[in-house]
Structures are given as structure tokens and as C-alpha cells.
Coordinates of C-alpha atoms in Angstrom, one line a residue:
M1 CA 0.0 0.0 0.0
S2 CA 1.5 3.3 -1.0
T3 CA 1.7 6.1 1.5
F4 CA 0.1 9.5 1.1
S5 CA 2.6 12.0 -0.3
S6 CA 1.4 14.7 2.1
L7 CA 1.4 12.5 5.3
G8 CA 1.8 14.6 8.4
N9 CA 0.3 17.8 6.9
H10 CA -3.5 17.6 7.3
N11 CA -4.0 20.8 5.3
P12 CA -1.5 20.7 2.3
N13 CA -3.6 23.1 0.2
K14 CA -3.6 25.8 2.9
S15 CA -7.4 25.9 2.9
Y16 CA -9.4 27.6 5.7
E17 CA -10.2 25.1 8.5
V18 CA -13.8 25.2 9.7
P19 CA -13.9 25.4 13.5
Q20 CA -15.7 22.8 15.7
P21 CA -16.0 20.0 13.1
P22 CA -17.9 16.8 13.8
S23 CA -16.5 14.2 16.1
D24 CA -16.9 11.5 13.4
S25 CA -16.7 11.3 9.6
V26 CA -18.7 13.7 7.5
S27 CA -21.3 12.1 5.1
S28 CA -22.6 15.2 3.2
L29 CA -21.9 18.9 2.7
S30 CA -24.4 21.3 1.3
F31 CA -24.4 25.1 0.9
S32 CA -27.6 27.2 1.1
P33 CA -28.7 28.4 -2.3
K34 CA -29.3 31.9 -0.9
A35 CA -26.4 32.5 1.6
N36 CA -23.1 31.2 2.6
H37 CA -24.5 28.8 5.2
L38 CA -22.8 25.4 5.1
V39 CA -24.4 22.3 6.5
A40 CA -22.6 19.0 7.3
T41 CA -24.1 15.7 8.2
S42 CA -22.0 13.2 10.0
W43 CA -21.6 9.7 11.6
D44 CA -21.9 11.2 15.1
N45 CA -25.7 11.6 14.5
Q46 CA -25.4 15.4 14.1
V47 CA -26.4 18.0 11.5
R48 CA -24.3 21.2 11.9
C49 CA -24.5 24.6 10.3
W50 CA -21.8 27.2 10.0
E51 CA -22.1 30.8 8.7
V52 CA -19.3 31.5 6.2
V53 CA -18.0 35.0 5.7
Q54 CA -16.1 36.0 2.6
S55 CA -13.7 38.9 2.2
G56 CA -12.0 38.7 -1.2
T57 CA -10.3 35.4 -1.3
N58 CA -10.3 35.1 2.5
V59 CA -13.0 33.1 4.2
S60 CA -13.9 32.3 7.8
A61 CA -16.7 30.4 9.4
T62 CA -18.7 30.5 12.7
P63 CA -20.7 27.7 14.1
K64 CA -24.4 28.7 13.9
A65 CA -26.6 25.8 15.1
F66 CA -26.9 22.0 15.2
I67 CA -29.5 19.3 15.6
S68 CA -29.3 15.5 16.4
H69 CA -30.7 12.4 14.8
D70 CA -30.9 9.0 16.7
Q71 CA -28.4 7.4 14.4
P72 CA -25.7 8.4 11.8
V73 CA -26.9 11.0 9.3
L74 CA -26.1 10.3 5.6
C75 CA -27.5 13.1 3.5
S76 CA -28.9 16.7 3.4
T77 CA -30.3 19.3 1.2
W78 CA -31.7 22.8 1.4
K79 CA -35.1 24.2 0.4
D80 CA -34.7 26.6 -2.5
D81 CA -35.5 29.6 -0.4
G82 CA -32.6 28.9 1.9
T83 CA -34.7 28.8 5.0
T84 CA -34.9 25.1 5.7
V85 CA -32.6 22.1 5.8
F86 CA -33.6 18.5 5.3
S87 CA -31.5 15.6 6.6
G88 CA -31.9 11.8 6.7
G89 CA -29.9 8.7 7.5
C90 CA -29.7 5.5 9.4
D91 CA -32.7 6.2 11.6
K92 CA -34.8 5.9 8.4
Q93 CA -36.4 9.3 8.8
V94 CA -36.1 12.8 7.3
K95 CA -36.0 15.8 9.6
M96 CA -37.1 19.2 8.3
W97 CA -35.2 21.9 10.2
P98 CA -36.5 25.5 9.9
L99 CA -32.9 26.7 10.5
L100 CA -33.3 30.5 9.8
S101 CA -36.3 30.9 12.0
G102 CA -34.8 29.0 14.9
G103 CA -37.6 26.4 14.8
Q104 CA -37.3 22.8 16.0
P105 CA -36.9 20.0 13.6
I106 CA -39.9 17.8 12.8
T107 CA -40.0 14.4 11.0
V108 CA -41.5 14.7 7.5
A109 CA -40.6 11.4 5.8
M110 CA -39.9 7.8 6.6
H111 CA -38.4 4.8 4.9
D112 CA -38.0 1.1 5.7
A113 CA -34.2 1.2 5.6
P114 CA -31.5 4.0 5.9
I115 CA -32.0 7.0 3.7
K116 CA -28.9 7.5 1.5
E117 CA -29.8 10.5 -0.8
M118 CA -32.3 13.3 -1.1
A119 CA -33.1 16.3 -3.3
W120 CA -35.5 19.2 -3.0
I121 CA -37.3 19.8 -6.3
P122 CA -38.5 23.5 -6.2
E123 CA -40.4 23.2 -9.5
M124 CA -42.6 20.5 -7.9
N125 CA -42.4 21.7 -4.3
V126 CA -41.5 18.2 -3.3
L127 CA -38.7 16.4 -1.5
V128 CA -37.4 13.2 -3.2
T129 CA -35.7 10.6 -0.9
G130 CA -33.7 7.5 -2.0
S131 CA -33.2 4.6 0.4
W132 CA -31.6 1.3 0.8
D133 CA -35.1 -0.1 0.9
K134 CA -35.0 0.1 -2.9
T135 CA -37.5 2.9 -3.2
L136 CA -37.6 6.5 -4.2
R137 CA -40.3 8.5 -2.4
Y138 CA -41.7 11.9 -3.2
W139 CA -43.0 14.0 -0.3
D140 CA -45.2 17.0 0.1
T141 CA -43.9 17.9 3.5
R142 CA -47.3 19.1 4.6
Q143 CA -48.6 15.5 4.3
P144 CA -47.6 12.4 6.4
N145 CA -47.5 9.9 3.5
P146 CA -45.5 10.1 0.3
V147 CA -47.3 11.4 -2.8
H148 CA -45.6 8.8 -4.9
T149 CA -43.4 5.7 -4.2
Q150 CA -41.1 4.5 -7.1
L151 CA -39.6 1.1 -6.9
L152 CA -35.9 0.8 -7.7
P153 CA -34.1 -2.3 -9.0
E154 CA -31.7 -2.1 -6.1
R155 CA -30.5 0.0 -3.1
C156 CA -30.1 3.7 -3.9
Y157 CA -26.4 4.8 -3.7
A158 CA -26.4 8.1 -5.5
L159 CA -28.9 10.7 -6.8
T160 CA -28.7 14.0 -8.7
A161 CA -31.6 16.3 -9.8
R162 CA -31.8 19.3 -12.0
H163 CA -35.4 19.6 -13.1
P164 CA -36.6 18.0 -15.3
L165 CA -33.7 15.6 -15.2
M166 CA -33.1 13.2 -12.3
V167 CA -30.6 10.3 -12.3
V168 CA -30.4 7.6 -9.6
G169 CA -27.5 5.3 -9.2
T170 CA -28.2 2.0 -7.5
A171 CA -26.4 -1.2 -6.5
D172 CA -25.5 -3.5 -9.4
R173 CA -24.4 -0.5 -11.5
N174 CA -28.0 0.5 -12.5
L175 CA -28.5 4.2 -13.6
I176 CA -32.1 5.1 -13.7
V177 CA -33.0 8.3 -15.5
F178 CA -36.3 10.1 -14.8
N179 CA -38.1 13.0 -16.5
L180 CA -39.6 14.8 -13.5
Q181 CA -42.4 16.0 -15.7
N182 CA -43.5 12.4 -15.7
P183 CA -41.9 11.1 -12.5
Q184 CA -44.0 7.9 -12.2
T185 CA -42.3 6.3 -15.2
E186 CA -38.6 5.6 -15.8
F187 CA -37.4 7.6 -18.8
K188 CA -34.4 5.4 -19.4
R189 CA -32.4 2.7 -17.6
I190 CA -28.7 2.5 -18.3
M191 CA -26.0 0.1 -17.2
S192 CA -23.1 2.2 -15.9
P193 CA -20.3 2.7 -18.4
L194 CA -18.0 2.0 -15.4
K195 CA -17.2 -1.6 -14.4
Y196 CA -17.5 -1.3 -10.6
Q197 CA -19.8 0.1 -8.0
T198 CA -21.3 3.6 -8.5
R199 CA -20.4 6.1 -5.8
C200 CA -21.7 9.4 -7.2
V201 CA -23.7 11.0 -10.0
E202 CA -24.0 14.7 -11.1
A203 CA -26.3 16.1 -13.8
F204 CA -24.9 18.4 -16.4
P205 CA -25.8 22.1 -15.9
D206 CA -27.6 22.0 -19.3
K207 CA -29.4 18.8 -18.2
Q208 CA -28.4 17.0 -21.4
G209 CA -26.5 14.2 -19.5
F210 CA -24.6 13.4 -16.4
L211 CA -21.3 12.3 -14.8
V212 CA -20.9 9.1 -12.9
G213 CA -18.0 8.2 -10.6
S214 CA -17.2 4.8 -9.2
I215 CA -14.9 3.0 -6.7
E216 CA -12.4 2.2 -9.5
G217 CA -11.0 5.7 -9.8
R218 CA -12.8 6.5 -13.0
V219 CA -15.5 9.0 -14.2
G220 CA -18.0 8.4 -17.0
V221 CA -19.3 11.4 -19.1
H222 CA -22.7 10.3 -20.5
H223 CA -25.1 12.2 -22.8
L224 CA -28.8 11.3 -22.9
D225 CA -29.5 12.1 -26.5
D226 CA -28.8 9.1 -28.8
S227 CA -27.3 11.5 -31.4
Q228 CA -24.7 12.6 -28.8
Q229 CA -23.4 9.2 -27.9
S230 CA -20.2 9.8 -29.7
K231 CA -19.3 12.4 -27.1
N232 CA -19.5 9.9 -24.3
F233 CA -16.2 8.9 -22.7
T234 CA -14.6 7.7 -19.4
F235 CA -11.4 8.8 -17.9
K236 CA -9.1 7.7 -15.0
C237 CA -8.5 9.8 -12.0
H238 CA -7.6 9.5 -8.3
R239 CA -4.9 6.9 -8.9
E240 CA -1.3 6.7 -8.0
G241 CA 0.8 4.0 -9.6
T242 CA -1.0 0.7 -9.1
E243 CA -3.1 2.2 -6.3
I244 CA -6.7 2.9 -7.3
Y245 CA -9.0 5.1 -5.2
S246 CA -12.8 5.7 -5.2
V247 CA -14.3 8.8 -6.7
N248 CA -16.5 10.0 -3.9
S249 CA -17.9 13.3 -5.1
L250 CA -18.7 15.2 -8.3
N251 CA -19.6 18.9 -8.3
F252 CA -20.2 21.2 -11.3
H253 CA -19.1 24.8 -10.9
P254 CA -22.3 26.9 -11.0
V255 CA -20.8 29.6 -13.2
H256 CA -18.1 28.0 -15.5
G257 CA -19.6 24.6 -16.1
T258 CA -16.4 22.8 -15.2
F259 CA -16.4 20.3 -12.4
A260 CA -14.6 19.0 -9.4
T261 CA -13.8 15.4 -8.4
A262 CA -12.9 14.4 -4.9
G263 CA -11.5 11.0 -3.9
S264 CA -10.3 8.5 -1.4
D265 CA -6.7 9.4 -2.3
G266 CA -7.2 12.6 -0.4
A267 CA -7.2 14.8 -3.5
F268 CA -9.6 17.1 -5.3
N269 CA -9.2 18.1 -8.9
F270 CA -10.9 20.5 -11.3
W271 CA -11.8 19.4 -14.9
D272 CA -13.3 20.6 -18.1
K273 CA -15.3 17.8 -19.8
D274 CA -15.7 19.6 -23.1
S275 CA -11.9 19.9 -23.7
K276 CA -11.3 16.7 -21.9
Q277 CA -8.6 18.2 -19.7
R278 CA -7.7 18.6 -16.0
L279 CA -7.5 22.2 -15.1
K280 CA -5.9 21.9 -11.7
A281 CA -4.6 19.0 -9.5
M282 CA -4.6 19.9 -5.8
S283 CA -2.2 18.5 -3.2
R284 CA -3.3 15.3 -1.5
C285 CA -4.6 15.4 2.1
P286 CA -3.5 12.5 4.3
Q287 CA -7.1 11.2 4.6
P288 CA -9.8 10.6 2.1
I289 CA -12.2 13.2 0.9
P290 CA -15.7 11.7 1.2
C291 CA -17.7 14.7 0.1
S292 CA -17.5 18.2 -1.3
T293 CA -19.6 21.1 -2.7
F294 CA -19.5 24.5 -4.2
N295 CA -21.4 27.5 -2.8
S296 CA -24.0 29.2 -5.0
D297 CA -21.7 31.4 -7.0
G298 CA -18.7 29.0 -7.1
S299 CA -16.4 31.2 -5.1
I300 CA -16.0 28.7 -2.3
F301 CA -15.3 24.9 -2.6
A302 CA -16.0 23.1 0.7
Y303 CA -14.5 19.6 1.2
T304 CA -14.0 17.3 4.2
S305 CA -10.9 15.2 5.1
C306 CA -11.8 12.2 7.2
Y307 CA -12.2 8.4 7.3
D308 CA -14.5 7.2 4.5
W309 CA -15.2 3.6 5.5
S310 CA -13.4 2.1 2.5
K311 CA -11.2 0.0 4.8
G312 CA -14.2 -1.2 6.9
A313 CA -15.6 -0.3 10.3
E314 CA -13.0 -2.4 12.0
N315 CA -10.2 0.0 11.0
H316 CA -12.0 3.1 12.3
N317 CA -11.8 4.5 15.8
P318 CA -13.8 7.7 16.2
A319 CA -12.0 8.4 19.5
T320 CA -8.7 8.8 17.7
A321 CA -9.7 9.7 14.1
K322 CA -9.6 13.4 13.1
T323 CA -12.3 15.0 11.0
Y324 CA -11.7 18.2 9.1
I325 CA -13.9 20.5 7.0
F326 CA -12.0 22.9 4.7
L327 CA -13.0 25.9 2.6
H328 CA -11.0 26.6 -0.6
S329 CA -11.4 29.7 -2.7
P330 CA -10.6 28.6 -6.2
Q331 CA -8.7 30.9 -8.5
E332 CA -10.4 31.5 -11.8
S333 CA -7.6 29.7 -13.6
E334 CA -8.5 26.6 -11.6
V335 CA -12.1 26.4 -12.6
K336 CA -12.5 28.3 -15.8
A337 CA -12.2 26.3 -19.0
K338 CA -9.1 27.1 -21.0
P339 CA -9.5 28.1 -24.7
R340 CA -8.5 25.3 -27.0
V341 CA -5.6 26.2 -29.3
G342 CA -6.6 26.1 -32.9
S343 CA -10.2 25.2 -32.0
T344 CA -13.3 26.7 -33.6
G345 CA -15.3 25.8 -30.6
R346 CA -16.1 22.3 -31.7
R347 CA -14.3 19.2 -30.9

């Protein structure tokens, strides 16, 4: 097993270190769509929020509030107005937390197994939850029962939604595409172009396709239109020599349309899918990066460095393990696509 090149330096990219991080591994990060409020869910059963302040390229964060679940929390999302946070996990329930008003969380959704993924769909005013009980459930949070339950072929591992496109990655490498204008019918079912277990999916900003990442250190770029299939490709990343690491997170930049990958090798990289090039490779942290996200204008990239369970529960001791959340202010050269020499704009 190779060693991490940056072993001994927990912050090799000199990112801002968020104070009072969780006491166990972070499972999701999500920024408010309306303000620089960052929420983290974690394996210590907590949902925490920080208020992030920006001054040029300098950032700082202050703990704002937190709530607890009965078991580890696996996922989170914000309502589009930035007032409310949803969180779900191993206690099989979704809590709705009116964060900005200071209200108490209430349970608004339930599954028969842990809830792995969720997304708020503002165009439909519903919350979609994906579970290891092999269902998707759509919730009007004012009602106790789901407005629709969609059976999946296997456990939900990943989900991305940009109305009307939603893509769900399940066990056995299934990728199920939904047109949310007709959510009760599968639009298309695809076998992942990658050979191993799906870890993350992310819809293109133009909703014409999606990215998929897997445990094999590879990303697939997939277009939905049959006439665009020649543009599909896969590429290797988060590898060092013969060591192959999982791609844990995929995030499109909200302005430039480039994207970030984060992996179990402790690195995050910025890419341009259209020119098929890596824009920037960042230094590797000594621990994996299980999740990451951009804020609403792409000026802050949040990522966490902590244990990611890839070596099993028996190799994890929360009492001695360290969890970090970092904020990185990307330079424009890191996230803006470079002009292609001699190109007319078509590849």
C-alpha cells in the first residue's frame, strides 16, 4: 500500500479550516442556495451549520446551530428559499429543520431502511428521498404519506436532480433516468459505463447528460440524446501508480460549467469535460475526501478530510480519528475552461 505524499500535513492546500468540526466522519456537505451557510451531516448523529463570511479570497466560518438524529446522518439538502434544511440517514427518517427561523426539527418522511440520498425539487415543491429499501419516495412535506413511491431495482447509492432531469445510481451499476415532468415512469435505464460500484452522479448544468463516478478511480461522461453518444467517454483519476481510489464526489461549478472530483486518495481536482482536460490538481490530504460542494456562486469549494469507511468499520476508531472540513477559494484559472488552441469551438 502506497503512503500519502502529504502525510503529516493535514491541510496541504492551505485551505481555511472550519472550526468545531464533527467528532466523526462527514457524510454530506451542502451550501444554502441563498447565503453562505454550510451544513454538514456526520456519523456522530449530528447536523451542523456554519455561517461563512467572505472577504476577497479570505474566508472564515462561525458555528451557527446544530440538531441531532438518533443514528448516523447520511444526506442533506436545502429548500430553494434557503430557510430550511432536510436531513436523513440510518434512523430511516427525514427531519425538516427551519434553520433560519430557529424552529425545532420535525419528522416529515420515513423509509423502511436507511435514507442515502435526497433532493429538493422546487419546480414541484416536493422532496425526493432515495433509500436502501430500494424505493424513491416523493414528499409533500405538509402530508404524512408520500405522494408517490417509485420502486428501484436495487438500493439507492447516489442521486442527482436538475429539473426535469433526475438520475439515480443503485447497486448492481444501474443508472435510472427520470423525466420529472412524468416522475412515475422511468425515462431510461442504463448500465453504468464503469465496471464497478457507483459512488456518485451529477447532472450536467444543461441537463443533457450526467457524470458518474465509481470505486475504480474513473469517471464516466454520459449524454442522454442518442445522437450525442459519440461524445461519451470515461477517464481515469484518483490513482497513484498501481493504487486505485474511489471517486467519492462530483460537483459542477455553478458559473463556469467545469467540475470537481474528490476521492479517497485525499485529492480534489478540477476538470473541463468539453476539452477533456484537467484544469488543476490539488495536493493530497493524508485522509480521504468523502464529500465536497460549491457554494451558490462557485467562489467557495467546501470539502472534508476524514475516514470514508473504504477500509471497513474495524479500521475506524472515532476516538482517535480526526475529521476536518475545509473551505477553498478557487482561482479563476483553476475552474474556468481554457481556450483550446486552434479550436473553432467544436471538438
